């Protein structure tokens, strides 16, 4: 029987997958031309927006913060896919011939990998994320992105640290936790 966290996790990642699929219907696999570093920059933009809005306590663009966390999840999955199979070479038809079902299966596999990691860490850490502030989760995401950027600058060579993929999986999980916390806040009677 799935736990409360597993159900919440699956609800949030299913929403993200639906967004991923809908955006493919709108844009095709246009993200496939982005290099790995460009996808990391897209993640940085989203994480920085979350932090800036939190610090300024004011938002001028009406896009909800939920969408930024969903974007973090989707861009992480896309970055993991790019890291695994490399960016698409631009062909005469712009890459529209790429099979979306293959990309969707890769996307789903990355989410399953992140979920598996979440279950292991939740076991060992006792779901401590539930006691954390939302701002701490967004700070951890930014810290992970800085680590990833440094690892990329070092040609992905590390001496004792985990690589970029582990950090991306952690970002997926932090973003899902943030969405769960936001959803619980919206549902709260106070």
PDB file of C-alpha atoms in Angstrom:
ATOM      1  CA  UNK A   1       0.000   0.000   0.000  1.00  0.00           C
ATOM      2  CA  UNK A   2       1.530   3.354  -1.014  1.00  0.00           C
ATOM      3  CA  UNK A   3       2.266   5.826   1.763  1.00  0.00           C
ATOM      4  CA  UNK A   4       0.823   9.343   1.890  1.00  0.00           C
ATOM      5  CA  UNK A   5       4.125  10.687   0.558  1.00  0.00           C
ATOM      6  CA  UNK A   6       4.188   8.204  -2.316  1.00  0.00           C
ATOM      7  CA  UNK A   7       0.634   9.158  -3.326  1.00  0.00           C
ATOM      8  CA  UNK A   8       1.437  12.877  -3.125  1.00  0.00           C
ATOM      9  CA  UNK A   9       4.695  12.350  -5.021  1.00  0.00           C
ATOM     10  CA  UNK A  10       2.914  10.433  -7.776  1.00  0.00           C
ATOM     11  CA  UNK A  11       0.177  13.089  -8.056  1.00  0.00           C
ATOM     12  CA  UNK A  12       2.733  15.872  -8.488  1.00  0.00           C
ATOM     13  CA  UNK A  13       4.935  14.002 -10.959  1.00  0.00           C
ATOM     14  CA  UNK A  14       1.883  12.958 -12.990  1.00  0.00           C
ATOM     15  CA  UNK A  15       0.937  16.639 -13.339  1.00  0.00           C
ATOM     16  CA  UNK A  16       4.496  17.372 -14.478  1.00  0.00           C
ATOM     17  CA  UNK A  17       4.367  14.562 -17.027  1.00  0.00           C
ATOM     18  CA  UNK A  18       1.094  15.949 -18.386  1.00  0.00           C
ATOM     19  CA  UNK A  19       2.745  19.363 -18.771  1.00  0.00           C
ATOM     20  CA  UNK A  20       5.753  17.734 -20.472  1.00  0.00           C
ATOM     21  CA  UNK A  21       3.403  15.960 -22.913  1.00  0.00           C
ATOM     22  CA  UNK A  22       1.276  19.059 -23.578  1.00  0.00           C
ATOM     23  CA  UNK A  23       4.327  21.208 -24.237  1.00  0.00           C
ATOM     24  CA  UNK A  24       5.556  18.599 -26.710  1.00  0.00           C
ATOM     25  CA  UNK A  25       2.213  18.900 -28.505  1.00  0.00           C
ATOM     26  CA  UNK A  26       2.703  22.682 -28.649  1.00  0.00           C
ATOM     27  CA  UNK A  27       6.423  22.876 -29.441  1.00  0.00           C
ATOM     28  CA  UNK A  28       7.563  19.428 -30.486  1.00  0.00           C
ATOM     29  CA  UNK A  29      10.885  18.222 -29.081  1.00  0.00           C
ATOM     30  CA  UNK A  30      12.472  21.666 -29.486  1.00  0.00           C
ATOM     31  CA  UNK A  31      14.271  21.286 -26.137  1.00  0.00           C
ATOM     32  CA  UNK A  32      16.337  18.495 -27.670  1.00  0.00           C
ATOM     33  CA  UNK A  33      18.566  21.045 -29.447  1.00  0.00           C
ATOM     34  CA  UNK A  34      19.642  22.538 -26.099  1.00  0.00           C
ATOM     35  CA  UNK A  35      23.014  21.553 -24.800  1.00  0.00           C
ATOM     36  CA  UNK A  36      23.300  20.154 -21.285  1.00  0.00           C
ATOM     37  CA  UNK A  37      24.704  23.440 -19.982  1.00  0.00           C
ATOM     38  CA  UNK A  38      21.772  25.361 -21.489  1.00  0.00           C
ATOM     39  CA  UNK A  39      19.304  23.130 -19.672  1.00  0.00           C
ATOM     40  CA  UNK A  40      21.206  23.733 -16.433  1.00  0.00           C
ATOM     41  CA  UNK A  41      20.872  27.475 -17.094  1.00  0.00           C
ATOM     42  CA  UNK A  42      17.110  27.038 -17.580  1.00  0.00           C
ATOM     43  CA  UNK A  43      16.996  25.357 -14.172  1.00  0.00           C
ATOM     44  CA  UNK A  44      18.998  28.200 -12.688  1.00  0.00           C
ATOM     45  CA  UNK A  45      16.567  30.784 -14.118  1.00  0.00           C
ATOM     46  CA  UNK A  46      13.586  29.034 -12.534  1.00  0.00           C
ATOM     47  CA  UNK A  47      15.291  28.553  -9.157  1.00  0.00           C
ATOM     48  CA  UNK A  48      16.525  32.141  -9.114  1.00  0.00           C
ATOM     49  CA  UNK A  49      12.998  33.437  -9.837  1.00  0.00           C
ATOM     50  CA  UNK A  50      11.634  31.479  -6.880  1.00  0.00           C
ATOM     51  CA  UNK A  51      14.336  32.905  -4.610  1.00  0.00           C
ATOM     52  CA  UNK A  52      13.920  36.477  -5.880  1.00  0.00           C
ATOM     53  CA  UNK A  53      10.156  36.476  -5.375  1.00  0.00           C
ATOM     54  CA  UNK A  54      10.606  35.037  -1.885  1.00  0.00           C
ATOM     55  CA  UNK A  55      13.186  37.672  -0.959  1.00  0.00           C
ATOM     56  CA  UNK A  56      11.259  40.619  -2.418  1.00  0.00           C
ATOM     57  CA  UNK A  57       7.906  39.320  -1.149  1.00  0.00           C
ATOM     58  CA  UNK A  58       6.459  40.743  -4.336  1.00  0.00           C
ATOM     59  CA  UNK A  59       5.667  39.219  -7.682  1.00  0.00           C
ATOM     60  CA  UNK A  60       5.083  41.248 -10.853  1.00  0.00           C
ATOM     61  CA  UNK A  61       4.612  38.382 -13.342  1.00  0.00           C
ATOM     62  CA  UNK A  62       1.440  36.458 -12.530  1.00  0.00           C
ATOM     63  CA  UNK A  63       2.863  32.963 -13.159  1.00  0.00           C
ATOM     64  CA  UNK A  64       2.373  30.852 -10.046  1.00  0.00           C
ATOM     65  CA  UNK A  65       5.371  29.536  -8.140  1.00  0.00           C
ATOM     66  CA  UNK A  66       3.971  26.018  -8.544  1.00  0.00           C
ATOM     67  CA  UNK A  67       4.745  26.304 -12.244  1.00  0.00           C
ATOM     68  CA  UNK A  68       8.374  27.111 -11.505  1.00  0.00           C
ATOM     69  CA  UNK A  69       8.752  24.003  -9.347  1.00  0.00           C
ATOM     70  CA  UNK A  70       7.025  21.929 -12.044  1.00  0.00           C
ATOM     71  CA  UNK A  71       9.423  23.439 -14.568  1.00  0.00           C
ATOM     72  CA  UNK A  72      12.363  22.452 -12.363  1.00  0.00           C
ATOM     73  CA  UNK A  73      11.168  18.843 -12.369  1.00  0.00           C
ATOM     74  CA  UNK A  74      10.678  18.781 -16.126  1.00  0.00           C
ATOM     75  CA  UNK A  75      13.939  20.545 -16.957  1.00  0.00           C
ATOM     76  CA  UNK A  76      15.817  18.167 -14.646  1.00  0.00           C
ATOM     77  CA  UNK A  77      14.304  15.188 -16.461  1.00  0.00           C
ATOM     78  CA  UNK A  78      15.203  16.771 -19.802  1.00  0.00           C
ATOM     79  CA  UNK A  79      18.760  17.474 -18.622  1.00  0.00           C
ATOM     80  CA  UNK A  80      19.124  13.871 -17.461  1.00  0.00           C
ATOM     81  CA  UNK A  81      17.919  12.679 -20.871  1.00  0.00           C
ATOM     82  CA  UNK A  82      20.316  15.024 -22.701  1.00  0.00           C
ATOM     83  CA  UNK A  83      23.173  13.877 -20.483  1.00  0.00           C
ATOM     84  CA  UNK A  84      22.374  10.280 -21.381  1.00  0.00           C
ATOM     85  CA  UNK A  85      21.716  10.541 -25.123  1.00  0.00           C
ATOM     86  CA  UNK A  86      23.132  13.942 -26.078  1.00  0.00           C
ATOM     87  CA  UNK A  87      21.395  16.847 -27.807  1.00  0.00           C
ATOM     88  CA  UNK A  88      19.609  16.431 -31.093  1.00  0.00           C
ATOM     89  CA  UNK A  89      21.523  17.382 -34.191  1.00  0.00           C
ATOM     90  CA  UNK A  90      19.465  19.947 -36.049  1.00  0.00           C
ATOM     91  CA  UNK A  91      18.215  18.344 -39.253  1.00  0.00           C
ATOM     92  CA  UNK A  92      16.514  19.939 -42.221  1.00  0.00           C
ATOM     93  CA  UNK A  93      13.058  19.475 -40.681  1.00  0.00           C
ATOM     94  CA  UNK A  94      14.123  20.819 -37.271  1.00  0.00           C
ATOM     95  CA  UNK A  95      14.091  17.481 -35.496  1.00  0.00           C
ATOM     96  CA  UNK A  96      10.326  16.988 -35.698  1.00  0.00           C
ATOM     97  CA  UNK A  97      10.931  13.421 -36.805  1.00  0.00           C
ATOM     98  CA  UNK A  98      12.118  12.402 -33.331  1.00  0.00           C
ATOM     99  CA  UNK A  99       9.789   9.869 -31.731  1.00  0.00           C
ATOM    100  CA  UNK A 100       8.093  11.481 -28.737  1.00  0.00           C
ATOM    101  CA  UNK A 101       7.081   8.112 -27.287  1.00  0.00           C
ATOM    102  CA  UNK A 102      10.774   7.253 -26.893  1.00  0.00           C
ATOM    103  CA  UNK A 103      11.400  10.585 -25.157  1.00  0.00           C
ATOM    104  CA  UNK A 104       8.366  10.083 -22.930  1.00  0.00           C
ATOM    105  CA  UNK A 105       9.630   6.657 -21.841  1.00  0.00           C
ATOM    106  CA  UNK A 106      13.030   8.197 -21.036  1.00  0.00           C
ATOM    107  CA  UNK A 107      11.257  10.962 -19.099  1.00  0.00           C
ATOM    108  CA  UNK A 108       9.242   8.426 -17.117  1.00  0.00           C
ATOM    109  CA  UNK A 109      12.371   6.399 -16.360  1.00  0.00           C
ATOM    110  CA  UNK A 110      14.097   9.486 -14.915  1.00  0.00           C
ATOM    111  CA  UNK A 111      11.087  10.222 -12.688  1.00  0.00           C
ATOM    112  CA  UNK A 112      11.028   6.587 -11.513  1.00  0.00           C
ATOM    113  CA  UNK A 113      14.751   6.852 -10.728  1.00  0.00           C
ATOM    114  CA  UNK A 114      14.179  10.036  -8.706  1.00  0.00           C
ATOM    115  CA  UNK A 115      11.233   8.433  -6.881  1.00  0.00           C
ATOM    116  CA  UNK A 116      13.328   5.415  -5.965  1.00  0.00           C
ATOM    117  CA  UNK A 117      16.030   7.698  -4.559  1.00  0.00           C
ATOM    118  CA  UNK A 118      13.370   9.646  -2.633  1.00  0.00           C
ATOM    119  CA  UNK A 119      12.081   6.471  -0.983  1.00  0.00           C
ATOM    120  CA  UNK A 120      15.579   5.476   0.129  1.00  0.00           C
ATOM    121  CA  UNK A 121      16.405   8.932   1.480  1.00  0.00           C
ATOM    122  CA  UNK A 122      13.006   9.314   3.163  1.00  0.00           C
ATOM    123  CA  UNK A 123      13.679   6.043   4.950  1.00  0.00           C
ATOM    124  CA  UNK A 124      17.089   7.167   6.176  1.00  0.00           C
ATOM    125  CA  UNK A 125      16.185  10.800   6.932  1.00  0.00           C
ATOM    126  CA  UNK A 126      12.692  10.195   8.283  1.00  0.00           C
ATOM    127  CA  UNK A 127      10.949  12.607   5.908  1.00  0.00           C
ATOM    128  CA  UNK A 128      12.706  15.570   7.508  1.00  0.00           C
ATOM    129  CA  UNK A 129      11.699  17.680   4.486  1.00  0.00           C
ATOM    130  CA  UNK A 130       8.196  17.913   5.948  1.00  0.00           C
ATOM    131  CA  UNK A 131       9.641  20.000   8.816  1.00  0.00           C
ATOM    132  CA  UNK A 132      11.665  22.260   6.536  1.00  0.00           C
ATOM    133  CA  UNK A 133      10.709  25.687   5.270  1.00  0.00           C
ATOM    134  CA  UNK A 134       9.852  26.062   1.613  1.00  0.00           C
ATOM    135  CA  UNK A 135      12.656  28.629   1.358  1.00  0.00           C
ATOM    136  CA  UNK A 136      15.147  25.998   2.549  1.00  0.00           C
ATOM    137  CA  UNK A 137      14.075  23.649  -0.235  1.00  0.00           C
ATOM    138  CA  UNK A 138      14.562  26.390  -2.829  1.00  0.00           C
ATOM    139  CA  UNK A 139      17.964  27.253  -1.306  1.00  0.00           C
ATOM    140  CA  UNK A 140      19.015  23.601  -1.541  1.00  0.00           C
ATOM    141  CA  UNK A 141      17.983  23.577  -5.197  1.00  0.00           C
ATOM    142  CA  UNK A 142      20.146  26.642  -5.883  1.00  0.00           C
ATOM    143  CA  UNK A 143      23.085  25.071  -4.020  1.00  0.00           C
ATOM    144  CA  UNK A 144      22.739  21.898  -6.106  1.00  0.00           C
ATOM    145  CA  UNK A 145      22.687  23.983  -9.290  1.00  0.00           C
ATOM    146  CA  UNK A 146      25.875  25.796  -8.277  1.00  0.00           C
ATOM    147  CA  UNK A 147      27.484  22.411  -7.640  1.00  0.00           C
ATOM    148  CA  UNK A 148      26.377  21.164 -11.042  1.00  0.00           C
ATOM    149  CA  UNK A 149      27.770  24.280 -12.751  1.00  0.00           C
ATOM    150  CA  UNK A 150      31.118  23.823 -10.973  1.00  0.00           C
ATOM    151  CA  UNK A 151      31.248  20.130 -11.906  1.00  0.00           C
ATOM    152  CA  UNK A 152      30.536  21.017 -15.557  1.00  0.00           C
ATOM    153  CA  UNK A 153      33.287  23.661 -15.447  1.00  0.00           C
ATOM    154  CA  UNK A 154      35.612  20.889 -14.208  1.00  0.00           C
ATOM    155  CA  UNK A 155      34.712  18.705 -17.218  1.00  0.00           C
ATOM    156  CA  UNK A 156      32.489  16.625 -14.911  1.00  0.00           C
ATOM    157  CA  UNK A 157      35.457  15.353 -12.954  1.00  0.00           C
ATOM    158  CA  UNK A 158      34.974  15.068  -9.207  1.00  0.00           C
ATOM    159  CA  UNK A 159      37.320  13.755  -6.542  1.00  0.00           C
ATOM    160  CA  UNK A 160      34.920  12.813  -3.740  1.00  0.00           C
ATOM    161  CA  UNK A 161      31.572  14.324  -4.737  1.00  0.00           C
ATOM    162  CA  UNK A 162      28.602  12.847  -6.534  1.00  0.00           C
ATOM    163  CA  UNK A 163      28.176  13.813 -10.159  1.00  0.00           C
ATOM    164  CA  UNK A 164      25.708  16.065 -11.914  1.00  0.00           C
ATOM    165  CA  UNK A 165      23.080  13.358 -12.375  1.00  0.00           C
ATOM    166  CA  UNK A 166      22.771  12.708  -8.619  1.00  0.00           C
ATOM    167  CA  UNK A 167      22.326  16.425  -8.022  1.00  0.00           C
ATOM    168  CA  UNK A 168      19.598  16.614 -10.694  1.00  0.00           C
ATOM    169  CA  UNK A 169      17.742  13.708  -9.089  1.00  0.00           C
ATOM    170  CA  UNK A 170      17.921  15.524  -5.746  1.00  0.00           C
ATOM    171  CA  UNK A 171      16.542  18.689  -7.369  1.00  0.00           C
ATOM    172  CA  UNK A 172      13.602  16.719  -8.751  1.00  0.00           C
ATOM    173  CA  UNK A 173      12.852  15.458  -5.258  1.00  0.00           C
ATOM    174  CA  UNK A 174      13.236  18.857  -3.578  1.00  0.00           C
ATOM    175  CA  UNK A 175      10.909  20.381  -6.178  1.00  0.00           C
ATOM    176  CA  UNK A 176       8.322  17.629  -5.638  1.00  0.00           C
ATOM    177  CA  UNK A 177       8.552  18.188  -1.876  1.00  0.00           C
ATOM    178  CA  UNK A 178       7.997  21.915  -2.449  1.00  0.00           C
ATOM    179  CA  UNK A 179       4.919  21.193  -4.572  1.00  0.00           C
ATOM    180  CA  UNK A 180       3.544  18.868  -1.898  1.00  0.00           C
ATOM    181  CA  UNK A 181       4.095  21.543   0.752  1.00  0.00           C
ATOM    182  CA  UNK A 182       2.482  24.218  -1.437  1.00  0.00           C
ATOM    183  CA  UNK A 183      -0.470  21.939  -2.158  1.00  0.00           C
ATOM    184  CA  UNK A 184      -0.934  21.249   1.550  1.00  0.00           C
ATOM    185  CA  UNK A 185      -0.842  24.997   2.231  1.00  0.00           C
ATOM    186  CA  UNK A 186      -3.559  25.618  -0.387  1.00  0.00           C
ATOM    187  CA  UNK A 187      -5.693  22.868   1.172  1.00  0.00           C
ATOM    188  CA  UNK A 188      -5.198  24.144   4.737  1.00  0.00           C
ATOM    189  CA  UNK A 189      -8.340  25.671   6.286  1.00  0.00           C
ATOM    190  CA  UNK A 190      -6.343  28.584   7.781  1.00  0.00           C
TER     191      UNK A 190
END
